[in-house]
Short mmCIF file of C-alpha atoms and ligand atoms in Angstrom, two decimals:
data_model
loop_
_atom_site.label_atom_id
_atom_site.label_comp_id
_atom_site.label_asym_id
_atom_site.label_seq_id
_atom_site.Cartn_x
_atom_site.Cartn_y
_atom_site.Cartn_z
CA UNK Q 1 110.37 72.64 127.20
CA UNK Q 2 112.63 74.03 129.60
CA UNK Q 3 115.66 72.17 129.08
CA UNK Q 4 115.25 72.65 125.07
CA UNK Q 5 115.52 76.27 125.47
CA UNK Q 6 118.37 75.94 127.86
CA UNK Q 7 120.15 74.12 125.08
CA UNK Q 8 118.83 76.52 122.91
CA UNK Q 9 120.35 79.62 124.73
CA UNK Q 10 123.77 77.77 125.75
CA UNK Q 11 124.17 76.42 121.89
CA UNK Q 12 123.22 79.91 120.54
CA UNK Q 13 126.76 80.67 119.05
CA UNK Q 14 127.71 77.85 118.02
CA UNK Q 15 124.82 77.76 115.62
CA UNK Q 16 125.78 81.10 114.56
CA UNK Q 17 129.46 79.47 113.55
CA UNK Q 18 127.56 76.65 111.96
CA UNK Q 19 125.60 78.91 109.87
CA UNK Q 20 129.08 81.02 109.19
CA UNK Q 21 130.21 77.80 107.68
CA UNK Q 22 126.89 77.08 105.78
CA UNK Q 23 126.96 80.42 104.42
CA UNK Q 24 130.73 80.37 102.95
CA UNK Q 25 129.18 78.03 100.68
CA UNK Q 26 128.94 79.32 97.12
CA UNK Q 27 125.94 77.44 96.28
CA UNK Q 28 124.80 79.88 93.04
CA UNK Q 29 121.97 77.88 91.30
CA UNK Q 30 121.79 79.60 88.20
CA UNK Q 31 125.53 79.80 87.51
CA UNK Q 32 126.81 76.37 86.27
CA UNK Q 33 130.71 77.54 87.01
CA UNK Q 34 129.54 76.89 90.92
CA UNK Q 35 127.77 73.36 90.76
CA UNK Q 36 130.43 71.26 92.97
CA UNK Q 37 129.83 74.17 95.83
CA UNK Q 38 125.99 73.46 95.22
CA UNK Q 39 126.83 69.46 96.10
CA UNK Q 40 129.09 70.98 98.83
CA UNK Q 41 126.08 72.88 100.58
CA UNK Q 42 123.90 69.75 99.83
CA UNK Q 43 126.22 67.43 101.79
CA UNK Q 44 126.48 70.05 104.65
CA UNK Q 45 122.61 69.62 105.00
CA UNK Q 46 123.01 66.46 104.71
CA UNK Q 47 126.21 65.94 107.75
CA UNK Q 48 123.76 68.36 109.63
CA UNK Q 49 120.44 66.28 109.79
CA UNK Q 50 122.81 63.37 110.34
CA UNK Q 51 124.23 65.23 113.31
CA UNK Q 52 121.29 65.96 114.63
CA UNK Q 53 120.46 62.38 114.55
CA UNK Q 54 118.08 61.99 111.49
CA UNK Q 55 118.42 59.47 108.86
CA UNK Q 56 119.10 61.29 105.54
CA UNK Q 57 120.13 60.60 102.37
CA UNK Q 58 120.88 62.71 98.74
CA UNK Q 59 118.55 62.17 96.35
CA UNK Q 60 120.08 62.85 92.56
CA UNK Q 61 117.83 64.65 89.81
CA UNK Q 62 118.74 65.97 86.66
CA UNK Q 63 119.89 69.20 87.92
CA UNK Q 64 120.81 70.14 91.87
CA UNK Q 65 120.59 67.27 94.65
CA UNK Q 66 117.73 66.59 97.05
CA UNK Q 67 118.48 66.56 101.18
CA UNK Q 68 115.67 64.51 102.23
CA UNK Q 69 115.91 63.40 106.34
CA UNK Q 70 113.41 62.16 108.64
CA UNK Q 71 112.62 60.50 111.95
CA UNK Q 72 109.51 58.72 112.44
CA UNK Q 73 109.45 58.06 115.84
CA UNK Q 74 106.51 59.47 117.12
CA UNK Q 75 103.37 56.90 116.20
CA UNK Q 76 99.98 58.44 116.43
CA UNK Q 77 101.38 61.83 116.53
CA UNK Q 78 100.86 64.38 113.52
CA UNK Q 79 103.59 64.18 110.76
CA UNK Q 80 105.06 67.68 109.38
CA UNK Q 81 106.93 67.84 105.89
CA UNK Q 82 109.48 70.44 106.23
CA UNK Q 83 110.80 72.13 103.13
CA UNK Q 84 113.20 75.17 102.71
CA UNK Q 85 116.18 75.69 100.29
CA UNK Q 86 120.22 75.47 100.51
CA UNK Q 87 120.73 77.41 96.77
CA UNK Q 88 121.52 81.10 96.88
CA UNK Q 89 120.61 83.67 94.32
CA UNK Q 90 123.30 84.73 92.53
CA UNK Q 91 125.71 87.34 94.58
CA UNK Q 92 126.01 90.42 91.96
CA UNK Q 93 126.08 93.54 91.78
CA UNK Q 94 129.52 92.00 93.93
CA UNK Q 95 131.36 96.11 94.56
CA UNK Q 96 128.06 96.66 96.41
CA UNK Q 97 128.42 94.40 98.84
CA UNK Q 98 130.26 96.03 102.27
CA UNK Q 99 131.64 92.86 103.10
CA UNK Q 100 132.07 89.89 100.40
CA UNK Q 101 128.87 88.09 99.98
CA UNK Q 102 130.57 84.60 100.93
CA UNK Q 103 132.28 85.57 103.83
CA UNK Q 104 130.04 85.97 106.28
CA UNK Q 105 130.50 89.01 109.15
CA UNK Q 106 128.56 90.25 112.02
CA UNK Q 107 127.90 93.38 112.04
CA UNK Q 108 124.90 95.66 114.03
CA UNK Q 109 123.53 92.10 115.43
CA UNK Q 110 123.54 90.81 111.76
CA UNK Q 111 124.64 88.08 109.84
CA UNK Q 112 125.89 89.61 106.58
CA UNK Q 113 125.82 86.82 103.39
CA UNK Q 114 124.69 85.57 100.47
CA UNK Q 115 121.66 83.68 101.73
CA UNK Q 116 121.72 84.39 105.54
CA UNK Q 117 118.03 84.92 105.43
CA UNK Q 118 117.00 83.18 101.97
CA UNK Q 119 116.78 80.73 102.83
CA UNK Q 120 120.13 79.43 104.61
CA UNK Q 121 119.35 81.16 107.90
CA UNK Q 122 116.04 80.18 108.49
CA UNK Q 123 116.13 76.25 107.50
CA UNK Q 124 118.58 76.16 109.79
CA UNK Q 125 116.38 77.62 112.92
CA UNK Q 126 114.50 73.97 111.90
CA UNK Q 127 117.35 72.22 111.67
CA UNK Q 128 118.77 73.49 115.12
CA UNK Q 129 115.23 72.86 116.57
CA UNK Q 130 115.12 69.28 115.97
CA UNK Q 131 118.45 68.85 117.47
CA UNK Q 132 117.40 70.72 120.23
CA UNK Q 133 114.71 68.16 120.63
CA UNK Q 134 116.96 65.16 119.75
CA UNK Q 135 120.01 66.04 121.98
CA UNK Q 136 117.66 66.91 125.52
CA UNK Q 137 115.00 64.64 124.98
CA UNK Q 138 116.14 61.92 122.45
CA UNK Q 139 113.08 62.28 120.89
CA UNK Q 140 110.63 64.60 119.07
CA UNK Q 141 107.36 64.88 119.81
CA UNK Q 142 106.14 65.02 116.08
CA UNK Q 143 107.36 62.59 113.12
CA UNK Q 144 109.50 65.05 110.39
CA UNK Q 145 110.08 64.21 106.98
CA UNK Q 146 112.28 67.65 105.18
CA UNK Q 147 113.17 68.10 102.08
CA UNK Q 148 115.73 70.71 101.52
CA UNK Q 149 116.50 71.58 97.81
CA UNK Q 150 119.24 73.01 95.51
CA UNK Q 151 116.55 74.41 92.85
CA UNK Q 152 114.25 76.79 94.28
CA UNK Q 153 115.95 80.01 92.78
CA UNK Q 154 115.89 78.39 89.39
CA UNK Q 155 112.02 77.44 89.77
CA UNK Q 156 112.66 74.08 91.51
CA UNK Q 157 112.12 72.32 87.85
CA UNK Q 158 113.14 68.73 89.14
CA UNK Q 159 110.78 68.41 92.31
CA UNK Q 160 107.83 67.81 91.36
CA UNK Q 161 109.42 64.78 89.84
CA UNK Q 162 110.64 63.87 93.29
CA UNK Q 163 107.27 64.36 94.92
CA UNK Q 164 105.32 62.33 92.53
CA UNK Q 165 107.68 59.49 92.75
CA UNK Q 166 108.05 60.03 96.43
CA UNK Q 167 104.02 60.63 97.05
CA UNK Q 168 103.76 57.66 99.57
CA UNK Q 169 107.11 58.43 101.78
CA UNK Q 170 106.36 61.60 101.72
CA UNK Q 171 103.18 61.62 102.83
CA UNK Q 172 102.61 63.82 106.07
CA UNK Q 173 99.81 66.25 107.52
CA UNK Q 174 100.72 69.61 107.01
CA UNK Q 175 103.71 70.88 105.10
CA UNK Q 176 106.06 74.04 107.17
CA UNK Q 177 108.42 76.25 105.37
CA UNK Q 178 110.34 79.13 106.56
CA UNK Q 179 111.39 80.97 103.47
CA UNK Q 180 109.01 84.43 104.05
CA UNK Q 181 109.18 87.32 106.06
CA UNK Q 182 107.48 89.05 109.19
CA UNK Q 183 105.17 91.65 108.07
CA UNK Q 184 107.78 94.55 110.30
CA UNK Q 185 110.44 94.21 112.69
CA UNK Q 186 108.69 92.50 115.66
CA UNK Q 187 105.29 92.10 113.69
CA UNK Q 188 105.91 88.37 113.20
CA UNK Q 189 103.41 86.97 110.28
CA UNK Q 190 101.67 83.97 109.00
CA UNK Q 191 101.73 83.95 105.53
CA UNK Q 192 98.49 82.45 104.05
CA UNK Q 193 98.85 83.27 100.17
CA UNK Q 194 101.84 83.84 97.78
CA UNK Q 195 102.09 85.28 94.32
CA UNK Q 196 102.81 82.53 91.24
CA UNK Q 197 105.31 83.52 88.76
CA UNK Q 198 106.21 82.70 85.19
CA UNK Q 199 109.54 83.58 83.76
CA UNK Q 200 111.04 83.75 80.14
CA UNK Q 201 113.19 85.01 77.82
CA UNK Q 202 112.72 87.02 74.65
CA UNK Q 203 115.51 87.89 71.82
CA UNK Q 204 115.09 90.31 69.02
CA UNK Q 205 117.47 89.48 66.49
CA UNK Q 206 118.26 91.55 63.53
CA UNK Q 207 121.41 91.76 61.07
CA UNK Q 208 123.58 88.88 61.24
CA UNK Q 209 126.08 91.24 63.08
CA UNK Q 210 126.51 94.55 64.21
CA UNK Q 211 126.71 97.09 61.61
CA UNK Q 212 127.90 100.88 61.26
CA UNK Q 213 124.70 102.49 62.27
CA UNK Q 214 125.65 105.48 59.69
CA UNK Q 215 125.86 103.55 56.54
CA UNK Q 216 122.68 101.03 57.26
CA UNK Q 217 120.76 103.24 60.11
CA UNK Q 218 117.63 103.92 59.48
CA UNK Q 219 117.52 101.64 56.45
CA UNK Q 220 116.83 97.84 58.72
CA UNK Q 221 115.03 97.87 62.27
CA UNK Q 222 117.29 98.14 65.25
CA UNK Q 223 116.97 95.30 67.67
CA UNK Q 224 117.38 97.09 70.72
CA UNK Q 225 114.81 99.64 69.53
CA UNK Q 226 112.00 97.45 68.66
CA UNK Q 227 113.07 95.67 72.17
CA UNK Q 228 112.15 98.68 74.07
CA UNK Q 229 108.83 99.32 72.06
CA UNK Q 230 107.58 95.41 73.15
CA UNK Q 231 108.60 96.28 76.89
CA UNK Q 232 106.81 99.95 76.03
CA UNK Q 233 103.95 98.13 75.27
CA UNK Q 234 103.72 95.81 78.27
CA UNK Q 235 102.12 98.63 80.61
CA UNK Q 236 99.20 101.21 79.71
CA UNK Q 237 99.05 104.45 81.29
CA UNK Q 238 97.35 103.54 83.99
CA UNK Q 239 99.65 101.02 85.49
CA UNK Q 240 98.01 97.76 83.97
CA UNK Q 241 98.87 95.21 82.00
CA UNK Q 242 97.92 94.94 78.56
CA UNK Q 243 98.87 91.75 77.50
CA UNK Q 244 95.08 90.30 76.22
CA UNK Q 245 93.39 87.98 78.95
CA UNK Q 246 95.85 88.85 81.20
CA UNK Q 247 93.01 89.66 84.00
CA UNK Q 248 90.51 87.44 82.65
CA UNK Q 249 90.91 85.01 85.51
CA UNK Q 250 91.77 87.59 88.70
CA UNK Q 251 89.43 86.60 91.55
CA UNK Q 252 88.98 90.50 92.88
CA UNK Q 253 89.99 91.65 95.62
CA UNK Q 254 86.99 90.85 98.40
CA UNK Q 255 86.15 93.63 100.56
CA UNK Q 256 86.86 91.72 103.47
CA UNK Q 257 89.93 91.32 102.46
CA UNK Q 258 90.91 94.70 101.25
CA UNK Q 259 89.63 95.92 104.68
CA UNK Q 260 92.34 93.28 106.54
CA UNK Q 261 95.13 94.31 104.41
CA UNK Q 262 93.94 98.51 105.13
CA UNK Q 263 94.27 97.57 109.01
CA UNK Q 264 97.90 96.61 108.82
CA UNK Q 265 100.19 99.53 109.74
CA UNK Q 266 101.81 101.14 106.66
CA UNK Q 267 104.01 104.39 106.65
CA UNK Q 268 103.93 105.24 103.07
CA UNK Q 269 107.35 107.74 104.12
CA UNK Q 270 109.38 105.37 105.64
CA UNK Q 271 108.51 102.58 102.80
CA UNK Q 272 109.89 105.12 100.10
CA UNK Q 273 112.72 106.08 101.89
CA UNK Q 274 113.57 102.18 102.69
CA UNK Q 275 113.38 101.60 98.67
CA UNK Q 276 114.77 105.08 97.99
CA UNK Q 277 112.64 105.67 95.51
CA UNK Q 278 110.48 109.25 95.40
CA UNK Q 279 106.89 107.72 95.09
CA UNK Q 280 105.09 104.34 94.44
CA UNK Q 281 103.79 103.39 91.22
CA UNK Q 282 101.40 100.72 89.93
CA UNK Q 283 98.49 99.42 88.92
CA UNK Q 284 95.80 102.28 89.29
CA UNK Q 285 92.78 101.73 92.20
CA UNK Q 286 95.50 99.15 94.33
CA UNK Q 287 97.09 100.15 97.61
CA UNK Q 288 100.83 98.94 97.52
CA UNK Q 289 99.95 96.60 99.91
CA UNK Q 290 97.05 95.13 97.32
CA UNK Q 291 99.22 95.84 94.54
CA UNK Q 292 102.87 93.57 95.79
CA UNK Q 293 100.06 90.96 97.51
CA UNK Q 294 96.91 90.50 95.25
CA UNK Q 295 97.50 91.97 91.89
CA UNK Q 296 99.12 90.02 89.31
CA UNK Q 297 102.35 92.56 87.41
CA UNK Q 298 104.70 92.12 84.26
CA UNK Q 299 108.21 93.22 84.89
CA UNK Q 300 111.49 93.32 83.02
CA UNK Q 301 114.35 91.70 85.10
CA UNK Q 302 117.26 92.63 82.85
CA UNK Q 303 118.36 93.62 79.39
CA UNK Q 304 121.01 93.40 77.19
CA UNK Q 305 121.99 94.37 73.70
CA UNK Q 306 124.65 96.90 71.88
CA UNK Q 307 127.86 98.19 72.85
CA UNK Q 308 128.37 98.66 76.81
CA UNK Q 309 131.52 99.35 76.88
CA UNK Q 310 132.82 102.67 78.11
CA UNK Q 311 132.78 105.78 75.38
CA UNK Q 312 130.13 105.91 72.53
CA UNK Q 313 129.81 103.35 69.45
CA UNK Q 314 127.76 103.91 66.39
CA UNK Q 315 126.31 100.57 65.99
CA UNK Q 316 122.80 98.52 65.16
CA UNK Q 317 123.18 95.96 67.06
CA UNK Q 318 122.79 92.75 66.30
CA UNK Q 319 120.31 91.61 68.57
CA UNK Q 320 118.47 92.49 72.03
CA UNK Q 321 117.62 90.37 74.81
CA UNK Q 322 114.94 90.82 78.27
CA UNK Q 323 114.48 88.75 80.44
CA UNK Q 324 111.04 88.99 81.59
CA UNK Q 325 109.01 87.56 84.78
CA UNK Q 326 104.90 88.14 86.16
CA UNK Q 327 104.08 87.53 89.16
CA UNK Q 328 100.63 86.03 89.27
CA UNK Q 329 97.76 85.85 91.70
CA UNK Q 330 95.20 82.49 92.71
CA UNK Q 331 93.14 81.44 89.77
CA UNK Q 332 95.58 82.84 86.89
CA UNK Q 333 96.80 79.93 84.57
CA UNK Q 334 100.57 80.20 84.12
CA UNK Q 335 100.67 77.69 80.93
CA UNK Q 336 98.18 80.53 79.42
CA UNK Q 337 99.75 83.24 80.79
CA UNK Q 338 102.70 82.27 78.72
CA UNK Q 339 101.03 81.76 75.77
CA UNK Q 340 98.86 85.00 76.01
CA UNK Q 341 102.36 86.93 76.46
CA UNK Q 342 104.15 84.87 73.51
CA UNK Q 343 101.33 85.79 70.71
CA UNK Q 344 100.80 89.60 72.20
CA UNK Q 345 104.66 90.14 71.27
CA UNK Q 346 104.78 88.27 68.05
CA UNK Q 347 101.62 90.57 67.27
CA UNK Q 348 104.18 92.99 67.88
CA UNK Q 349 106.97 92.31 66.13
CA UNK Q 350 107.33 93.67 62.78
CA UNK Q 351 108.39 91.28 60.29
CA UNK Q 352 111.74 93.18 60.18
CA UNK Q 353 113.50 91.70 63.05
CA UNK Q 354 112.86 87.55 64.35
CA UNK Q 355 111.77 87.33 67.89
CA UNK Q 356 112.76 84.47 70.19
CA UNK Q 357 110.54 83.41 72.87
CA UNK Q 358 111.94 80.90 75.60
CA UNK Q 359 110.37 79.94 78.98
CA UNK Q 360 112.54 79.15 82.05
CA UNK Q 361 109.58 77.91 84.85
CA UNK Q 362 106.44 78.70 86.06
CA UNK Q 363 104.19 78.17 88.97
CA UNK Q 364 100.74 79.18 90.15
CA UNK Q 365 99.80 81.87 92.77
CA UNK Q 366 97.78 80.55 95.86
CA UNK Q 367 95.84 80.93 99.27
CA UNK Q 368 95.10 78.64 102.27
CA UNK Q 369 92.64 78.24 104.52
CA UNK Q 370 93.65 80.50 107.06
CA UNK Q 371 91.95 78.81 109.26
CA UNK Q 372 93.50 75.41 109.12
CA UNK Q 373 93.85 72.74 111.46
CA UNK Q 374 97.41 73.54 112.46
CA UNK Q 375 97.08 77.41 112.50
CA UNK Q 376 96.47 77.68 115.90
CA UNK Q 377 99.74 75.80 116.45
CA UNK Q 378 101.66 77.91 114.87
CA UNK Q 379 100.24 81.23 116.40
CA UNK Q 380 101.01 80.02 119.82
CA UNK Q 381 104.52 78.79 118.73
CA UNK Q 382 105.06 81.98 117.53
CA UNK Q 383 103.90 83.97 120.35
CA UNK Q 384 106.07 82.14 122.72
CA UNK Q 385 109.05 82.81 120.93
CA UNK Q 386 108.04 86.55 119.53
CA UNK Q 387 106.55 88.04 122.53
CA UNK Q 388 103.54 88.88 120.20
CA UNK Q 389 101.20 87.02 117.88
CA UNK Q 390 101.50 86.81 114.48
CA UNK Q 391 99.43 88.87 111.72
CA UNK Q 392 98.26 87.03 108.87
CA UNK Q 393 99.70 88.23 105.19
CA UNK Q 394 99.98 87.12 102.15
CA UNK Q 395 102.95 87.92 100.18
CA UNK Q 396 104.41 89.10 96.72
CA UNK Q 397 107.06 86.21 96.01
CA UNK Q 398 106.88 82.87 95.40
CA UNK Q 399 107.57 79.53 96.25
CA UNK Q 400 106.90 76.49 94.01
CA UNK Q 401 106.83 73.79 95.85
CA UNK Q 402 104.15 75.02 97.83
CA UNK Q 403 101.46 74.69 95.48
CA UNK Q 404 102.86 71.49 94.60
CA UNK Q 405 102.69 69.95 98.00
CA UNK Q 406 98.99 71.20 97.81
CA UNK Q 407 98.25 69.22 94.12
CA UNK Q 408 100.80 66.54 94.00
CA UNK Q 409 100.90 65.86 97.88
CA UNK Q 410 97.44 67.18 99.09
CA UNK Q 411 98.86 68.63 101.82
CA UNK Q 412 98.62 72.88 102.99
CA UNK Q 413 101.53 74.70 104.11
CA UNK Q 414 102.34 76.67 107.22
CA UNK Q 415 104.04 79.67 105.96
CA UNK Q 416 106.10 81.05 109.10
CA UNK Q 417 108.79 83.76 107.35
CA UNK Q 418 111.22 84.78 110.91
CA UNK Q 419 113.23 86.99 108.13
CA UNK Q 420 112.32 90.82 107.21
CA UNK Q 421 111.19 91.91 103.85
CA UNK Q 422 114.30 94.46 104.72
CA UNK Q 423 116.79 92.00 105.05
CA UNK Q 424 118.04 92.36 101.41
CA UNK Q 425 116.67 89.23 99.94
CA UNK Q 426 118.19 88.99 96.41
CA UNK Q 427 120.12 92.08 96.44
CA UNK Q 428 123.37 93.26 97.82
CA UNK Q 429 124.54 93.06 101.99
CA UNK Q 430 121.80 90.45 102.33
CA UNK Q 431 121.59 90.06 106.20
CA UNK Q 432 119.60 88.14 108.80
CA UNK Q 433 118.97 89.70 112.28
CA UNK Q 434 120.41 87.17 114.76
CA UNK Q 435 117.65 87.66 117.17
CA UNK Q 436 115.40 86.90 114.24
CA UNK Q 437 117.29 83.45 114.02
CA UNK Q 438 116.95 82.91 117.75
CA UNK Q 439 113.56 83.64 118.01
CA UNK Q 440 112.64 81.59 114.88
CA UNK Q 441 114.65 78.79 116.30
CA UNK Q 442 112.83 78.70 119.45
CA UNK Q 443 109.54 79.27 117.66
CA UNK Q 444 110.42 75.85 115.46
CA UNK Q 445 111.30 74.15 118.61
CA UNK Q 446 107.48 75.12 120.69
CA UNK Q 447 105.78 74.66 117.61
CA UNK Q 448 106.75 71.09 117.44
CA UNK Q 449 105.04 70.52 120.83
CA UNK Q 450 101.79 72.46 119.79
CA UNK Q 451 101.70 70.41 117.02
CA UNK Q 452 101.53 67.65 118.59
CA UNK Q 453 98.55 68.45 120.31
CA UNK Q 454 96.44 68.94 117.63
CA UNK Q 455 94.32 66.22 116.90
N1 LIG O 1 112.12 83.10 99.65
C1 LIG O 1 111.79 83.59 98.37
C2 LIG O 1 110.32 83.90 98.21
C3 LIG O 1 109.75 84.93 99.13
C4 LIG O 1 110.52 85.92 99.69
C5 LIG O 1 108.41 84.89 99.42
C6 LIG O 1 109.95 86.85 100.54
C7 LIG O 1 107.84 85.82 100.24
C8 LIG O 1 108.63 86.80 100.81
C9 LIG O 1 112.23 82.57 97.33
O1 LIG O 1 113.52 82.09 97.57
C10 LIG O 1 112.29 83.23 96.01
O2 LIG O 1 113.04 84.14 95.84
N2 LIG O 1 111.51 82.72 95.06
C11 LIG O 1 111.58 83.15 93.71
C12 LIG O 1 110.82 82.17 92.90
C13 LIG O 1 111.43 81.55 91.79
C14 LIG O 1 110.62 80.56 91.06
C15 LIG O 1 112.74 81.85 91.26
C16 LIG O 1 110.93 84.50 93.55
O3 LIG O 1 109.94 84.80 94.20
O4 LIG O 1 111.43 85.26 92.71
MN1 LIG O 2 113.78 81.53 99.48
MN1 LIG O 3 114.89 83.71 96.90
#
């Protein structure tokens, strides 16, 4: 291993540069206007695994291209799917940003950009890894099959197409993705269990158009009002969610479990002040750690409706709009977590407005064996590189393909996250510490060799 990490330490800019140019990519998912920079990042993958002397190709799908590389060189030894993303959310609020979001600048041993640590920054530790691996030793000591995607912030809707058409090539022994975080700086983490998600859309519409809200107010419901009583009505006063059945399938909380998460370190103080917010808030009889890990929430990710424009503007408007998202926990259905949420707000809705109900994508919430045949691997990969071994977590976000390697493949992930939870994931300055990038780098790279080991 020595040589790899001497190529590791004497190639450690220039892998910063590369991952300057990766990140000037505007590869926005969501936002159709930047679809030929989504290709663009795609092909840089794609040059990349080439480089580091993969074969790879582009797979097309309906929406975003596929990277998919490998090198099969190793017979006998264990074969590891890799997975991680090249799409970016989308950049805005842009004035907040110090430093535009696609121009990337290092700054207090950061890497300031639009996906530096989702999830640009950290497949790249793998990619750099393998080339590590190919450039000193011509060889790796696993085989590696990744598929890097241009969906997962629009709820990778095309791969599970890919995987079951793909189920045979694809076939490997345990699945790794770096798209998580360390539980705190230094406090590196295995993440055994994610949240699911499902995500719509609903539209109150009213009056064909706006009207003067003088000479029809009061006289026809007002879209954006009955809007706010549905979202009103999502929460009770003790934090929960009332849609009916929403619970019905939690698993609780063990006590075992509950006692794990107590152990970690928390410091409520320094969590608020982080958020900037003047207290926590949630589901009544949950710990925030419980609460963002274990318990399933309903939460409104934007709204729109009426004038907002400067100065004030006596209208009804004609219509109201919320986007809407839960985050759900092992054993929840999405498909009926949908439908319970649909009929609870057409319940709702008085017959004075029309309410539209579309669905965007969904996936289930999930935990592995924490105990899995590759774990140990992974802890010893990660203590090389980290000084320190990992804590096991489970996590708030989500992920879909990783329950979909589990059903469609039958293969369990290896969740190893070398990004912070305080790196600005999804919001403005989104950063990645560089150290973090080195030290997941050369945790990719030993955790090769451990996995090779296991039998
Ligand atoms: N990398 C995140 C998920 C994540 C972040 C998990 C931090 C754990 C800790 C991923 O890119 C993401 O943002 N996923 C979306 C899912 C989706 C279907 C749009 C999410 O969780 O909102
Ligand atoms: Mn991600
Ligand atoms: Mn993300």
């Amino acid at each position: 291993m020595k040589n790899i990490d001497q190529y590791l330490t004497a190639n450690a800019d220039r892998f910063v540069d590369e991952l300057k140019a990766f990140l000037r990519i505007r590869s926005v998912s969501a936002d159709s206007q930047f679809k030929d920079e989504v290709r663009k990042a795609a092909r840089f993958v794609l040059d990349q695994l080439k480089g580091a002397g993969l074969t790879a190709e582009l797979v097309e799908t309906e929406g975003h291209p596929i990277v998919y590389g490998e090198w099969l060189g190793a017979p006998g030894a264990p074969t590891v799917l890799i997975y991680g993303h090249y799409d970016v959310q989308p950049p805005d609020p842009l004035d907040q940003w110090i430093t535009p979001a696609f121009e990337p600048t290092i700054r207090d041993g950061c890497i300031f950009a639009r996906g530096a640590t989702d999830d640009k920054g950290q497949v790249f530790t793998h990619v750099k890894s393998i080339e590590a691996w190919m450039k000193t030793a011509g060889r790796l000591p696993v085989n590696v099959k990744l598929v890097i995607e241009g969906e997962e912030e629009v709820g990778s809707n095309n791969l599970d197409l890919f995987l079951e058409r793909n189920k045979a090539k694809l076939k490997a022994d345990v699945a790794v993705i770096s798209d998580t975080s360390q539980y705190a700086p230094d406090m590196p983490a295995i993440t055994y269990g994610l949240r699911g998600i499902v995500a719509c859309e609903i539209t109150v519409k009213g009056p064909k158009q706006d009207l003067h809200s003088g000479v029809f107010g009061g006289a026809i419901a007002n879209p954006v009002n009955m809007l706010a009583r549905l979202i009103g009505a999502l929460h009770d006063d003790r934090g929960r969610v009332t849609i009916p059945g929403f619970y019905d399938d939690v698993l609780p909380l063990t006590a075992d479990e509950r006692a794990r998460f107590a152990a970690l370190p928390f410091n409520r103080e320094a969590f608020l002040k982080e958020l900037g917010v003047p207290a926590e808030w949630g589901e009544e009889g949950f710990t925030s750690i419980e609460r963002r890990w274990a318990r399933p929430t309903c939460d409104v990710n934007g709204i729109k409706g009426g004038y907002q424009g400067e100065g004030p503007k006596t209208i009804i408007p004609a219509s109201a709009t919320a986007k809407i998202t839960c985050r759900l926990v092992p054993n929840q259905n999405p498909d009926r977590i949908v439908a319970a949420l649909e009929k609870y707000l057409r319940g709702l809705c008085p017959p004075a407005v029309r309410l539209e109900f579309n669905t965007w994508h969904n996936c289930p919430g999930f935990v592995f064996d924490a105990n899995s045949r590759f774990m140990a691997a992974a802890r010893k990969a990660i203590e090389i590189a980290f000084g320190v071994a990992p804590v096991m977590i489970r996590e708030g976000g989500s992920i879909p393909v990783a329950a979909s390697f589990r059903t469609l493949l039958g293969v369990d992930t290896l969740l190893l996250g070398w990004g912070q939870n305080t790196d600005n994931l999804h919001s403005p300055n989104e950063h990645f510490h560089l150290a973090d990038f080195h030290r997941g780098t050369r945790a990719s790279a030993h955790l090769w060799l451990e996995m090779s080991k296991v039998k």
